[in-house]
Amino acid sequence: MKTPIALAMAVMVLLPACLRAAPAKPALEVVVLGSGGPRSFGRAGSSAIVMVAGVPRILVDAGPGAFLRIGELGLDLEKVDTVLLTHLHIDHSGDLAAFFNDRALTSDGPITYRIFGPDGAGLFPKTSRFVDLLVGKDGAFAYQKTFGVRETFVVRDLAIRLDSARTKIVDEDGLVVEEIATHHGDCPSVAYRISYKGVSVVFSGDMDASALPNLVQLAKNADLLIFNCAVLDPPASPSQLYDLHTPPGKIGEAARASEVKSLLLSHLAPDVESQEAAVRKSIRASYAGPVAFASDKLRVPVGK
Ligand SMILES: [Zn+2]
């Protein structure tokens, strides 16, 4: 009498190789391109590629160094047409033009990008104007459109008031992207949730603690929450940084309140990196799920 496992193995041996199931690709996988922030200390600026069913499809932020990491990883950009910008600080957007150029030079046919990012306020242009300033008719890199294949940029500026409703911005063949406004000092900012085949990942972007209710709502029951962790708990970081970033203790509380299944900390500052044990302890005070620290080129399958 064979056990079910032995029987299954016997069947596998009898099946021709072409009929054996290939290892399943995760429904969603995050490839961290940049896990650092504005200062240069060896990590690229904030950026990630989201693979959908094994195919790179979505670029989340494009901090300086993303271009280099894309090349190092040999990522095929052919299907990366969706760009989600959490905000327009340089450490999240400095490589956007380089990404457009790379994508255009390695493509066979015309490209239609759909780009999402915050509306403008104060010193910050709305995202559609930002893209125009880069590659529009009168933009700094207007030549770029003549360089590779034909490119169309469809840009949507997202609401930035904290009382704006959570909004679905992509719903296509089972792939869903939702967003909600957050708060990052004077810089308009949003967070994103990407879902496919029953799993979800949420990108907090940079945000201060005033936007946590929105983030918790967006992240409810997500498989993975990627939270940018750029400060230590007060008073260990310069006080003005708490108007821009959420400290570890509050990140732990948000992870617990949203009941996310796992937490990945990214956008790591040198002092956060060097005090990993204290950061983990602070988060652990509220959140019992798995916590990991990001590194450039880290690949994280989402859920299951
Ligand atoms: Zn940042």
Short mmCIF file of C-alpha atoms and ligand atoms in Angstrom, two decimals:
data_model
loop_
_atom_site.label_atom_id
_atom_site.label_comp_id
_atom_site.label_asym_id
_atom_site.label_seq_id
_atom_site.Cartn_x
_atom_site.Cartn_y
_atom_site.Cartn_z
CA MET A 1 0.00 0.00 0.00
CA LYS A 2 1.54 3.25 -1.13
CA THR A 3 1.05 6.48 0.80
CA PRO A 4 -0.64 9.32 -1.13
CA ILE A 5 2.71 11.12 -1.35
CA ALA A 6 4.45 8.03 -2.74
CA LEU A 7 1.62 7.62 -5.25
CA ALA A 8 1.90 11.25 -6.33
CA MET A 9 5.65 10.85 -6.79
CA ALA A 10 5.11 7.69 -8.86
CA VAL A 11 2.68 9.58 -11.12
CA MET A 12 5.20 12.45 -11.48
CA VAL A 13 7.87 10.00 -12.62
CA LEU A 14 5.51 8.48 -15.19
CA LEU A 15 4.40 11.84 -16.60
CA PRO A 16 6.43 13.26 -19.48
CA ALA A 17 8.32 16.37 -18.47
CA CYS A 18 6.12 18.64 -20.58
CA LEU A 19 3.03 17.63 -18.59
CA ARG A 20 4.50 18.17 -15.15
CA ALA A 21 3.35 21.39 -13.54
CA ALA A 22 5.98 24.11 -13.60
CA PRO A 23 6.57 25.75 -10.21
CA ALA A 24 3.68 28.21 -9.86
CA LYS A 25 4.60 31.87 -10.25
CA PRO A 26 3.36 33.99 -7.34
CA ALA A 27 0.27 36.03 -8.21
CA LEU A 28 2.15 39.12 -7.02
CA GLU A 29 5.82 39.57 -6.27
CA VAL A 30 7.58 42.77 -5.22
CA VAL A 31 11.09 43.41 -6.48
CA VAL A 32 12.70 46.11 -4.37
CA LEU A 33 14.82 48.33 -6.62
CA GLY A 34 15.67 50.93 -4.03
CA SER A 35 15.33 50.60 -0.26
CA GLY A 36 16.94 53.90 0.72
CA GLY A 37 15.93 57.52 1.00
CA PRO A 38 17.25 60.93 0.11
CA ARG A 39 20.80 60.49 1.44
CA SER A 40 23.44 58.61 -0.49
CA PHE A 41 24.80 55.71 1.57
CA GLY A 42 24.70 52.74 -0.77
CA ARG A 43 21.00 52.05 -1.16
CA ALA A 44 19.09 53.28 -4.21
CA GLY A 45 16.26 55.77 -3.64
CA SER A 46 12.77 54.41 -3.11
CA SER A 47 11.49 52.25 -5.98
CA ALA A 48 9.95 48.84 -6.66
CA ILE A 49 8.70 46.76 -9.53
CA VAL A 50 5.59 44.65 -8.99
CA MET A 51 5.48 41.39 -10.93
CA VAL A 52 2.00 40.11 -11.77
CA ALA A 53 1.91 36.36 -12.46
CA GLY A 54 5.68 36.46 -12.97
CA VAL A 55 5.70 39.42 -15.38
CA PRO A 56 7.06 42.88 -14.40
CA ARG A 57 4.01 45.17 -14.77
CA ILE A 58 4.02 48.09 -12.33
CA LEU A 59 6.68 50.58 -11.29
CA VAL A 60 6.10 52.06 -7.83
CA ASP A 61 8.22 55.20 -7.46
CA ALA A 62 11.45 55.77 -9.36
CA GLY A 63 14.10 56.98 -6.95
CA PRO A 64 17.70 57.54 -8.08
CA GLY A 65 19.37 54.20 -8.65
CA ALA A 66 16.24 52.40 -9.88
CA PHE A 67 17.63 52.51 -13.44
CA LEU A 68 20.84 50.80 -12.30
CA ARG A 69 19.00 48.11 -10.32
CA ILE A 70 16.69 47.34 -13.27
CA GLY A 71 19.76 46.61 -15.35
CA GLU A 72 21.49 44.59 -12.63
CA LEU A 73 18.40 42.43 -12.23
CA GLY A 74 17.90 42.05 -15.97
CA LEU A 75 14.22 42.97 -15.59
CA ASP A 76 12.22 42.98 -18.80
CA LEU A 77 10.29 46.27 -18.91
CA GLU A 78 8.24 45.35 -21.99
CA LYS A 79 4.98 45.14 -20.00
CA VAL A 80 5.68 47.85 -17.42
CA ASP A 81 3.15 50.47 -18.46
CA THR A 82 1.71 51.43 -15.09
CA VAL A 83 3.59 53.87 -12.89
CA LEU A 84 2.43 54.67 -9.36
CA LEU A 85 4.12 57.67 -7.78
CA THR A 86 3.58 58.08 -4.05
CA HIS A 87 4.92 61.66 -4.15
CA LEU A 88 7.30 63.81 -6.12
CA HIS A 89 10.30 64.16 -3.84
CA ILE A 90 13.55 63.53 -5.72
CA ASP A 91 14.32 60.31 -3.82
CA HIS A 92 11.10 58.85 -5.28
CA SER A 93 11.03 60.30 -8.78
CA GLY A 94 14.58 61.23 -9.85
CA ASP A 95 14.96 58.25 -12.21
CA LEU A 96 11.57 58.53 -13.89
CA ALA A 97 12.92 60.01 -17.13
CA ALA A 98 15.67 57.37 -17.18
CA PHE A 99 12.99 54.68 -16.83
CA PHE A 100 11.00 56.13 -19.76
CA ASN A 101 14.12 56.17 -21.88
CA ASP A 102 15.11 52.61 -21.01
CA ARG A 103 11.57 51.31 -21.60
CA ALA A 104 11.35 53.08 -24.98
CA LEU A 105 14.73 51.86 -26.17
CA THR A 106 13.96 48.24 -25.37
CA SER A 107 10.45 48.15 -26.82
CA ASP A 108 9.26 46.94 -30.23
CA GLY A 109 5.95 48.80 -30.41
CA PRO A 110 4.24 51.98 -29.24
CA ILE A 111 3.81 52.45 -25.50
CA THR A 112 0.91 53.95 -23.62
CA TYR A 113 1.89 54.69 -20.05
CA ARG A 114 -0.70 55.21 -17.38
CA ILE A 115 0.84 57.22 -14.62
CA PHE A 116 -0.74 58.03 -11.28
CA GLY A 117 0.49 60.44 -8.67
CA PRO A 118 -0.68 63.20 -6.35
CA ASP A 119 -2.26 66.49 -7.33
CA GLY A 120 -0.08 69.56 -6.82
CA ALA A 121 0.21 72.00 -3.90
CA GLY A 122 2.71 74.63 -2.80
CA LEU A 123 6.14 73.94 -4.28
CA PHE A 124 5.00 70.67 -5.84
CA PRO A 125 3.48 70.44 -9.33
CA LYS A 126 0.63 68.07 -9.98
CA THR A 127 1.86 64.79 -11.43
CA SER A 128 0.61 65.51 -14.96
CA ARG A 129 2.60 68.76 -14.99
CA PHE A 130 5.63 66.97 -13.53
CA VAL A 131 5.60 64.45 -16.40
CA ASP A 132 5.11 67.32 -18.85
CA LEU A 133 8.08 69.18 -17.37
CA LEU A 134 10.19 66.08 -18.00
CA VAL A 135 9.11 64.73 -21.38
CA GLY A 136 6.37 67.07 -22.63
CA LYS A 137 6.64 69.32 -25.70
CA ASP A 138 8.44 72.03 -23.74
CA GLY A 139 9.94 69.69 -21.19
CA ALA A 140 13.60 69.31 -20.27
CA PHE A 141 13.80 66.03 -22.17
CA ALA A 142 11.38 66.80 -25.00
CA TYR A 143 13.78 64.96 -27.31
CA GLN A 144 13.01 61.71 -25.50
CA LYS A 145 9.82 61.12 -27.49
CA THR A 146 11.82 61.13 -30.70
CA PHE A 147 14.40 58.69 -29.44
CA GLY A 148 12.68 55.32 -29.24
CA VAL A 149 9.19 54.09 -30.02
CA ARG A 150 6.05 56.25 -29.99
CA GLU A 151 5.00 57.00 -26.42
CA THR A 152 1.73 58.24 -25.01
CA PHE A 153 1.53 59.45 -21.44
CA VAL A 154 -1.86 59.24 -19.74
CA VAL A 155 -1.48 60.87 -16.37
CA ARG A 156 -4.04 61.07 -13.60
CA ASP A 157 -3.65 63.46 -10.71
CA LEU A 158 -5.01 61.97 -7.48
CA ALA A 159 -6.87 63.78 -4.71
CA ILE A 160 -4.63 64.79 -1.82
CA ARG A 161 -7.03 65.93 0.90
CA LEU A 162 -7.04 63.45 3.74
CA ASP A 163 -10.84 63.26 3.66
CA SER A 164 -10.85 62.17 0.00
CA ALA A 165 -12.36 58.76 -0.61
CA ARG A 166 -10.30 55.65 -1.27
CA THR A 167 -10.40 55.21 -5.04
CA LYS A 168 -9.99 52.31 -7.45
CA ILE A 169 -7.75 53.47 -10.29
CA VAL A 170 -7.03 50.20 -12.15
CA ASP A 171 -9.42 47.27 -12.58
CA GLU A 172 -8.34 45.09 -15.43
CA ASP A 173 -8.27 41.31 -15.87
CA GLY A 174 -8.30 40.77 -12.12
CA LEU A 175 -5.58 43.31 -11.41
CA VAL A 176 -6.86 46.03 -9.08
CA VAL A 177 -5.03 49.13 -7.88
CA GLU A 178 -6.54 51.39 -5.24
CA GLU A 179 -5.20 54.54 -3.65
CA ILE A 180 -5.86 56.90 -0.81
CA ALA A 181 -4.42 60.27 0.17
CA THR A 182 -1.78 60.34 2.88
CA HIS A 183 0.23 63.19 4.42
CA HIS A 184 3.95 63.88 4.14
CA GLY A 185 4.57 67.32 5.57
CA ASP A 186 4.04 69.89 2.81
CA CYS A 187 4.49 67.34 0.01
CA PRO A 188 1.28 65.90 -1.51
CA SER A 189 1.34 62.11 -1.14
CA VAL A 190 -0.73 58.98 -1.68
CA ALA A 191 -0.55 55.28 -0.77
CA TYR A 192 -1.40 52.39 -3.09
CA ARG A 193 -2.88 48.91 -2.75
CA ILE A 194 -2.30 46.37 -5.53
CA SER A 195 -4.43 43.20 -5.58
CA TYR A 196 -4.44 40.17 -7.84
CA LYS A 197 -5.86 36.67 -7.42
CA GLY A 198 -6.73 37.08 -3.77
CA VAL A 199 -3.48 38.63 -2.54
CA SER A 200 -2.68 42.28 -1.85
CA VAL A 201 0.33 44.46 -1.22
CA VAL A 202 0.20 48.02 0.10
CA PHE A 203 2.85 50.72 -0.36
CA SER A 204 2.68 53.42 2.31
CA GLY A 205 5.03 55.80 0.53
CA ASP A 206 6.50 58.43 2.86
CA MET A 207 3.92 59.60 5.35
CA ASP A 208 3.67 61.15 8.79
CA ALA A 209 1.47 59.67 11.48
CA SER A 210 -1.42 62.10 10.80
CA ALA A 211 -2.44 59.95 7.82
CA LEU A 212 -2.46 56.61 9.63
CA PRO A 213 -6.27 56.24 9.69
CA ASN A 214 -6.26 56.38 5.87
CA LEU A 215 -3.37 53.96 5.59
CA VAL A 216 -4.99 51.52 8.01
CA GLN A 217 -8.19 51.62 5.98
CA LEU A 218 -6.34 50.99 2.71
CA ALA A 219 -4.18 48.21 4.14
CA LYS A 220 -6.96 46.26 5.89
CA ASN A 221 -6.11 42.54 5.76
CA ALA A 222 -3.40 42.99 3.13
CA ASP A 223 -0.86 40.18 2.80
CA LEU A 224 2.07 42.57 2.78
CA LEU A 225 2.44 46.17 3.95
CA ILE A 226 5.58 47.93 2.78
CA PHE A 227 6.06 50.82 5.17
CA ASN A 228 8.75 53.44 4.69
CA CYS A 229 10.69 53.64 7.93
CA ALA A 230 12.95 56.69 7.94
CA VAL A 231 12.97 57.70 11.62
CA LEU A 232 13.45 56.17 15.06
CA ASP A 233 10.93 56.54 17.84
CA PRO A 234 10.88 59.99 19.44
CA PRO A 235 13.00 61.65 20.57
CA ALA A 236 15.83 59.77 18.82
CA SER A 237 15.40 61.51 15.44
CA PRO A 238 15.40 65.28 14.70
CA SER A 239 11.97 66.56 15.77
CA GLN A 240 11.11 68.10 12.39
CA LEU A 241 11.30 64.65 10.78
CA TYR A 242 8.20 63.54 12.68
CA ASP A 243 6.21 66.00 10.55
CA LEU A 244 7.29 63.91 7.57
CA HIS A 245 7.65 60.31 8.71
CA THR A 246 5.98 57.72 10.92
CA PRO A 247 8.14 56.26 13.73
CA PRO A 248 8.43 52.49 14.30
CA GLY A 249 6.07 52.36 17.31
CA LYS A 250 3.28 53.90 15.22
CA ILE A 251 4.11 51.65 12.26
CA GLY A 252 3.60 48.66 14.56
CA GLU A 253 0.27 50.04 15.75
CA ALA A 254 -0.85 50.59 12.15
CA ALA A 255 0.20 47.07 11.16
CA ARG A 256 -1.82 45.65 14.02
CA ALA A 257 -4.86 47.85 13.39
CA SER A 258 -4.93 46.96 9.69
CA GLU A 259 -4.35 43.27 10.47
CA VAL A 260 -1.80 42.93 7.69
CA LYS A 261 -0.20 39.51 7.45
CA SER A 262 3.39 40.73 7.09
CA LEU A 263 5.40 43.93 7.22
CA LEU A 264 8.41 45.00 5.19
CA LEU A 265 10.29 48.14 6.23
CA SER A 266 11.93 50.10 3.43
CA HIS A 267 13.29 53.62 2.74
CA LEU A 268 15.75 52.84 5.51
CA ALA A 269 17.90 55.60 6.95
CA PRO A 270 21.38 54.80 8.33
CA ASP A 271 20.29 55.24 11.96
CA VAL A 272 17.26 52.98 11.45
CA GLU A 273 19.49 50.41 9.79
CA SER A 274 22.02 50.54 12.63
CA GLN A 275 19.34 50.18 15.31
CA GLU A 276 17.43 47.30 13.81
CA ALA A 277 16.95 45.53 17.17
CA ALA A 278 15.35 48.60 18.77
CA VAL A 279 13.12 49.15 15.72
CA ARG A 280 11.97 45.53 15.78
CA LYS A 281 11.27 45.70 19.52
CA SER A 282 9.21 48.85 19.11
CA ILE A 283 7.12 47.31 16.32
CA ARG A 284 6.78 44.02 18.20
CA ALA A 285 5.13 45.90 21.09
CA SER A 286 2.00 46.10 18.92
CA TYR A 287 2.40 43.80 15.95
CA ALA A 288 2.96 40.04 16.16
CA GLY A 289 3.32 39.22 12.46
CA PRO A 290 6.56 38.78 10.52
CA VAL A 291 8.70 41.92 10.06
CA ALA A 292 11.53 42.18 7.53
CA PHE A 293 13.95 44.91 6.49
CA ALA A 294 14.24 45.62 2.77
CA SER A 295 17.43 45.64 0.76
CA ASP A 296 17.98 46.59 -2.86
CA LYS A 297 17.15 43.72 -5.23
CA LEU A 298 15.15 41.85 -2.56
CA ARG A 299 12.30 39.81 -4.07
CA VAL A 300 9.21 39.25 -1.94
CA PRO A 301 6.39 36.96 -3.09
CA VAL A 302 3.08 38.33 -1.73
CA GLY A 303 0.94 36.03 0.44
CA LYS A 304 0.34 32.29 0.23
ZN ZN B 1 11.54 59.71 0.67
#
